[in-house]
Short mmCIF file of C-alpha atoms in Angstrom, two decimals:
data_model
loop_
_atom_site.label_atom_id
_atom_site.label_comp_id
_atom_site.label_asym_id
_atom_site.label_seq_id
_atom_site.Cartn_x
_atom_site.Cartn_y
_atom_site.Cartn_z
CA UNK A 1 -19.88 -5.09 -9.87
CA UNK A 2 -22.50 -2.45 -9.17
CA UNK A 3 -22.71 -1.43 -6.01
CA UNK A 4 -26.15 0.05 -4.60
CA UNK A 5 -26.98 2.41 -0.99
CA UNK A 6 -30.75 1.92 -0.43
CA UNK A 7 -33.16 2.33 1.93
CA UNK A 8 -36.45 0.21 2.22
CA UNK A 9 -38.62 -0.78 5.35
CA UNK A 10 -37.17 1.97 7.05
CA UNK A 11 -33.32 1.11 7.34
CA UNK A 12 -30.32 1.25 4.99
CA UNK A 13 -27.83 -0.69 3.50
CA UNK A 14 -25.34 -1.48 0.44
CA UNK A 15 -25.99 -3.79 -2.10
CA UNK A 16 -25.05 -5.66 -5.05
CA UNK A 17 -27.10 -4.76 -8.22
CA UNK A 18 -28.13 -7.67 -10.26
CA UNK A 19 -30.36 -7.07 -13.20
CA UNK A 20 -33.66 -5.85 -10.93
CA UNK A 21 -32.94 -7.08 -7.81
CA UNK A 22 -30.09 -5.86 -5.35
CA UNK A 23 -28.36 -8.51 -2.82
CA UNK A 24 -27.46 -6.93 0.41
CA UNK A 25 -24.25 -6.50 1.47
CA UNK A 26 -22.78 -6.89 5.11
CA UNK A 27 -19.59 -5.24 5.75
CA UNK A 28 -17.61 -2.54 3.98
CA UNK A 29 -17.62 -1.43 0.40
CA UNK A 30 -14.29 0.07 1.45
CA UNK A 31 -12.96 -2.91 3.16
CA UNK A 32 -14.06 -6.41 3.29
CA UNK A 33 -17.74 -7.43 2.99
CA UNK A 34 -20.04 -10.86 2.11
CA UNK A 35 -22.89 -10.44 -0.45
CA UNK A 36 -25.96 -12.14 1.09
CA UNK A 37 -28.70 -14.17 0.06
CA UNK A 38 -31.51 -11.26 0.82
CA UNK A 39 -32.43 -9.61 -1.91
CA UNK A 40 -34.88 -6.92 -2.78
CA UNK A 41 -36.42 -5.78 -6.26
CA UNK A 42 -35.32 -2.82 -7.73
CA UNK A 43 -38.41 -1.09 -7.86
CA UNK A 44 -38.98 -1.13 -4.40
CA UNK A 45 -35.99 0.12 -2.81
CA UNK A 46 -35.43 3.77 -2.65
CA UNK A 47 -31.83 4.40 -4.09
CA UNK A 48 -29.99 6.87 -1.82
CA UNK A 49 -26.72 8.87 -3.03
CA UNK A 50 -24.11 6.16 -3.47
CA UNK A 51 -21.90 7.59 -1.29
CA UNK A 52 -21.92 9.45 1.90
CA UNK A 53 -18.81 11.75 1.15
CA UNK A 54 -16.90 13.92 3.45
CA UNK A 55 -16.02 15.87 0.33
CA UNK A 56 -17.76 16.42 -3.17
CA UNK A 57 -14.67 17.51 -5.50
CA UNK A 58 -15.29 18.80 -9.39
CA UNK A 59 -13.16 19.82 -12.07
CA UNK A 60 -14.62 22.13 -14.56
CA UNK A 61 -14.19 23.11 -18.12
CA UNK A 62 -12.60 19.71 -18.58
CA UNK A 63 -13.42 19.43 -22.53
CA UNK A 64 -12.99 21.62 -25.32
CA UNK A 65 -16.22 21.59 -26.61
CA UNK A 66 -17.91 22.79 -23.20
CA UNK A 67 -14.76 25.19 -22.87
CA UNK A 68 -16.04 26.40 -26.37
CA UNK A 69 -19.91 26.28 -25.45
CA UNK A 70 -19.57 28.33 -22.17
CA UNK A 71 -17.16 31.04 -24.10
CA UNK A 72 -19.87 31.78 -26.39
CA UNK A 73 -22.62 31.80 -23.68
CA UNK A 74 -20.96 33.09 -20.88
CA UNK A 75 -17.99 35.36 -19.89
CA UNK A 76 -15.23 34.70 -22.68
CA UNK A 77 -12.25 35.92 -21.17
CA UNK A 78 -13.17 34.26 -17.61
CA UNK A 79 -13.78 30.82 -19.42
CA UNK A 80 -10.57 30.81 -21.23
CA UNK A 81 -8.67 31.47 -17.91
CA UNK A 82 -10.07 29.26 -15.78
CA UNK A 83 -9.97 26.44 -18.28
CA UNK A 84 -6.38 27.18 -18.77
CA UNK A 85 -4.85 25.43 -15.44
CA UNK A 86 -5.73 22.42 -13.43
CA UNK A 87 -8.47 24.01 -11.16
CA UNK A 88 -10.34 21.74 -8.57
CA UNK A 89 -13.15 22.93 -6.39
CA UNK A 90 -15.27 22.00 -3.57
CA UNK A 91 -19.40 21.61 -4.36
CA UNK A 92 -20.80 21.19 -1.02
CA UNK A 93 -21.82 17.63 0.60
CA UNK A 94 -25.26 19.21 1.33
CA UNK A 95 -26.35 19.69 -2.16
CA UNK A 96 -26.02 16.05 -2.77
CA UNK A 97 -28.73 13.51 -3.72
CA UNK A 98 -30.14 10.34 -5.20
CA UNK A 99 -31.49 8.93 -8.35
CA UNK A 100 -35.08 9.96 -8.43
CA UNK A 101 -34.49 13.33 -6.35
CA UNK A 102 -35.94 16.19 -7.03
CA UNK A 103 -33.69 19.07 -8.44
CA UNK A 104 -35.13 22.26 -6.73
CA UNK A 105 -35.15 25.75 -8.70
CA UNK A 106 -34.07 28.31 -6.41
CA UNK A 107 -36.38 31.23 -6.58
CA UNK A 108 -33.89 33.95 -6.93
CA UNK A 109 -31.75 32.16 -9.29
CA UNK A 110 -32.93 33.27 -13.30
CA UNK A 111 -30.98 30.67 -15.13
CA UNK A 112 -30.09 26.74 -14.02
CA UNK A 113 -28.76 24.38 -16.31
CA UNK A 114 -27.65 20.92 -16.17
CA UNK A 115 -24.25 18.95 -16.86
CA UNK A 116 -24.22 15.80 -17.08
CA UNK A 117 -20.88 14.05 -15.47
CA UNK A 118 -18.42 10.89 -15.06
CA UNK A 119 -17.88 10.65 -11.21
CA UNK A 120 -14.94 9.00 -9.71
CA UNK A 121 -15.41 7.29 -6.23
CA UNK A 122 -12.29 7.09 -4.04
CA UNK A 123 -11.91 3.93 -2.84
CA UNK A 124 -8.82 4.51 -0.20
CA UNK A 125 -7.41 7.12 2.15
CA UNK A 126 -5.36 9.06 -0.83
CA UNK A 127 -2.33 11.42 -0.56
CA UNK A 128 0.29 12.39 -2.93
CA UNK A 129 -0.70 9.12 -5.33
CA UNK A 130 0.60 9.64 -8.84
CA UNK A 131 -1.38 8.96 -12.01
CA UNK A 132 0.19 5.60 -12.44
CA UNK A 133 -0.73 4.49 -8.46
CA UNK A 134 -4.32 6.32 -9.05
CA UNK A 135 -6.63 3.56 -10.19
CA UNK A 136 -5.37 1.63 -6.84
CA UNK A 137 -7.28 4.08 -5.11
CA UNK A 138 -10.60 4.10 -7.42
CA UNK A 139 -13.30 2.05 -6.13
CA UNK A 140 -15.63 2.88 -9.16
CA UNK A 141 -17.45 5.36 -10.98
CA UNK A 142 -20.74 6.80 -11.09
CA UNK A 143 -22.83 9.40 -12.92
CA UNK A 144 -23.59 12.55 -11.91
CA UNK A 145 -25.63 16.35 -12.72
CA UNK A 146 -23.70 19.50 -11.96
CA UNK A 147 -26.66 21.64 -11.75
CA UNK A 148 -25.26 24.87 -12.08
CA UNK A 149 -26.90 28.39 -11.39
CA UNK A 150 -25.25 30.98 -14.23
CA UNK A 151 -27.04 33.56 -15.42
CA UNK A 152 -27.56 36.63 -13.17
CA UNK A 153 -25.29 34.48 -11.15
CA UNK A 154 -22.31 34.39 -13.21
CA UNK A 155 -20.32 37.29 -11.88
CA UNK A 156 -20.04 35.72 -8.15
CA UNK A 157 -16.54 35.35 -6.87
CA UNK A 158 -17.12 31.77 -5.64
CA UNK A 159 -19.27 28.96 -6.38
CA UNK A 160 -20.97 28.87 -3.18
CA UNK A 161 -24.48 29.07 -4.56
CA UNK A 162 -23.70 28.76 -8.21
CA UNK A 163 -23.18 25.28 -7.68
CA UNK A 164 -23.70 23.99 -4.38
CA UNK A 165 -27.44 25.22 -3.98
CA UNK A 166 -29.57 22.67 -2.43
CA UNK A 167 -30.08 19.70 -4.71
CA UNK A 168 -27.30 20.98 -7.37
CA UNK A 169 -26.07 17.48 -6.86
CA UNK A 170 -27.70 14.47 -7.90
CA UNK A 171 -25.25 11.20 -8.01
CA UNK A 172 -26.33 7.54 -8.92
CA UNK A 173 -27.92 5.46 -9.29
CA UNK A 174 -25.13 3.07 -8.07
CA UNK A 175 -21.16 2.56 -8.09
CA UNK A 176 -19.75 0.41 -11.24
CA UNK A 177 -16.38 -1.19 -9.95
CA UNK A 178 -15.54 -2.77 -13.51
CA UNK A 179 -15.57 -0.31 -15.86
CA UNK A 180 -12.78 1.69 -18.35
CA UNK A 181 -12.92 5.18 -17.48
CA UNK A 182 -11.48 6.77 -20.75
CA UNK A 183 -13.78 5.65 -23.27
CA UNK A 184 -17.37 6.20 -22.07
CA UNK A 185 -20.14 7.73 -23.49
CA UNK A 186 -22.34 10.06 -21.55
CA UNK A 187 -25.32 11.26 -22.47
CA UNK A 188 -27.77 13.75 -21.35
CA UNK A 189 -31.52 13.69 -22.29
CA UNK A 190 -34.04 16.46 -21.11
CA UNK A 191 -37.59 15.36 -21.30
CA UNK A 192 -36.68 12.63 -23.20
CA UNK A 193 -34.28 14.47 -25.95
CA UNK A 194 -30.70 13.91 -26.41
CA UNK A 195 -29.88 16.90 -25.03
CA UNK A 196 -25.88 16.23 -25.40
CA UNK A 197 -23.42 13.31 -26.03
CA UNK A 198 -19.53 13.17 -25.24
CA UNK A 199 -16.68 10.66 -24.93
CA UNK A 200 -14.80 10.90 -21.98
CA UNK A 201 -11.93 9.89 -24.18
CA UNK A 202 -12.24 14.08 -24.86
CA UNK A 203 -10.97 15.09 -21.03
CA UNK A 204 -8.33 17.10 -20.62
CA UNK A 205 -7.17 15.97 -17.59
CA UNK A 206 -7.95 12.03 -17.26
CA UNK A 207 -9.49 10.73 -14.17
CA UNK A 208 -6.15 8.98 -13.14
CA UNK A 209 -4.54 13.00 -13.52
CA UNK A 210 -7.52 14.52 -11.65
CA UNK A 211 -6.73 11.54 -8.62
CA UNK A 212 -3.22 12.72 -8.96
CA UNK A 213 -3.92 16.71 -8.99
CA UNK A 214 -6.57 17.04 -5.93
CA UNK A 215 -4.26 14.37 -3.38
CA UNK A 216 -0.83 16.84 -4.14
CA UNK A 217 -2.60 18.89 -1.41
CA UNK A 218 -5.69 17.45 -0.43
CA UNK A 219 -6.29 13.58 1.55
CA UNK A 220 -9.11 11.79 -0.09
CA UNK A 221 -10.72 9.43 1.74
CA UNK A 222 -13.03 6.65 1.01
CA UNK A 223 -16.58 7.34 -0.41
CA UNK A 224 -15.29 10.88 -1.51
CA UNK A 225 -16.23 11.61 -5.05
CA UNK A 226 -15.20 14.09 -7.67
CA UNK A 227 -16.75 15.22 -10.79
CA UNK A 228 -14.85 15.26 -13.91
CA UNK A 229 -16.77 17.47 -16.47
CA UNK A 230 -19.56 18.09 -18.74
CA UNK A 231 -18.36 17.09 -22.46
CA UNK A 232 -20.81 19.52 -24.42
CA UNK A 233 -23.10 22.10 -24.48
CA UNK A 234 -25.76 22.69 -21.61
CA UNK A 235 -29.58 24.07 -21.31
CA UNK A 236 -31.53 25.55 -19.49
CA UNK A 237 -33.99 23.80 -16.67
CA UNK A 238 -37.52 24.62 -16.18
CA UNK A 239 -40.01 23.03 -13.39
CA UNK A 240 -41.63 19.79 -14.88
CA UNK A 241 -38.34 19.21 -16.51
CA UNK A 242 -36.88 15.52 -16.22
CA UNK A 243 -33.48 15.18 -16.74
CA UNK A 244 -31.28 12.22 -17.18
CA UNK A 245 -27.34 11.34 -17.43
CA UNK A 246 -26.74 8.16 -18.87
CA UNK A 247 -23.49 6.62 -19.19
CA UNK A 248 -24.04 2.92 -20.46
CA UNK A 249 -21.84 1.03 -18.84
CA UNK A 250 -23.39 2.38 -15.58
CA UNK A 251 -26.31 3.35 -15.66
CA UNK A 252 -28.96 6.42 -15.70
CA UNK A 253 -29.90 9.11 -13.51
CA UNK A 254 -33.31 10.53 -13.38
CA UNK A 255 -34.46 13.63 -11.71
CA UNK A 256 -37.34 15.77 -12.06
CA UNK A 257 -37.12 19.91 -11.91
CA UNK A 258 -39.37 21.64 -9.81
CA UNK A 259 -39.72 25.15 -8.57
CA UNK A 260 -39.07 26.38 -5.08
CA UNK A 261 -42.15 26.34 -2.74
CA UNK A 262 -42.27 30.04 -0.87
#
């Protein structure tokens, strides 16, 4: 089932996607809810973020060949620590949005790439779950860009603007509750290219162990999402740029690149 947030004549609701239409949906996508007979074409409903999360979780360096990529562009000995041990981190709610969105350049920043991502929606209030018990909290997955800011950048001490800019995370286009997490393709295309293709069968640690990890410590709760890695190598975005993240069995996210207005 792919589940849709939209907004068209001016309110918003969930929905279930089927082929260009989407059904509205009364009730819960966390709970219980009835799929109605309304319906709406695709292409003229604006698709919102999929979620509305109280927190945006990511792990990086997640695959050997992006470990390998961003050792040979970036600060060696940093990448080969930090990909050494499970390390979660926050990328703020208020850089998120939707399919169609506009990725904004920052003007300061000199270098912003993309990465295209599985994301895993939580589906339940989760604490202390173990990887076996994880997919009972999983509502779906979703794709996702981890527009990153490196470059002159590189050397900060968090990730507070080297990842969590404004509009450093697009998510969609919608929620795919049916799907096998470990054997997806994703692919990211920049104007059109193929830009990069992976196999989530490459992660290090597997969605169910990333579940696992982040609730040790940390209560998920429904509609949270977290990132689980880019599987290759990454460029650089310019304004006029398009970028997509496809992942077939889902779907694809589009977003343009533009500079900042000042």
């Amino acid at each position: 089932m792919k589940l849709a947030r939209f907004r068209v004549d001016g309110w918003e609701s969930y929905g279930m996607v089927e082929g260009d239409r989407v059904r509205v949906i009364q009730g819960s996508i966390y709970g219980e809810f009835t799929v109605t007979q309304a319906s709406y074409p695709l292409d003229r409903v604006k698709l919102l973020p999929p979620t509305q999360p109280t927190s945006f979780w990511a792990v990086g360096l997640n695959y050997a060949a992006h470990v390998a990529h961003q050792e040979g562009a970036l600060d060696a000995e940093r990448i080969r620590r930090d990909s050494a041990v499970f390390r979660p981190w926050q990328k703020g709610v208020g850089c998120l949005i939707g399919h169609e969105d506009t990725i904004v350049l920052p003007a300061e920043s000199d270098y912003v790439h993309y990465e295209g991502e599985l994301v895993i929606v939580i589906g339940k209030p989760t604490r202390r779950v173990t990887p076996e018990e994880a997919p009972n909290f999983i509502l779906g997955y979703t794709c996702a860009n981890d527009v990153s800011s490196e470059g002159s950048w590189s050397g900060d001490l968090s990730m507070w603007r080297r990842k969590t800019c404004d509009t450093f995370g697009p998510v969609g286009p919608w929620i795919e509750t049916d799907v096998e997490p470990h054997s997806l393709d994703i692919i990211t295309r920049l104007n059109g290219r193929e830009a990069d293709r992976g196999n989530t069968s490459g992660m290090t640690y597997d969605c169910y162990a990333t579940v696992s990890g982040i609730s040790q410590f940390i209560t998920l709760s429904p509609g949270d999402i977290i990132l689980t890695g880019a599987p290759g190598a990454v460029e650089q975005l310019h304004p006029g740029d398009v970028v997509e993240v496809e992942i077939p069995e889902i779907g694809i996210l589009r977003n343009q690149v533009a500079a900042e207005s000042t």
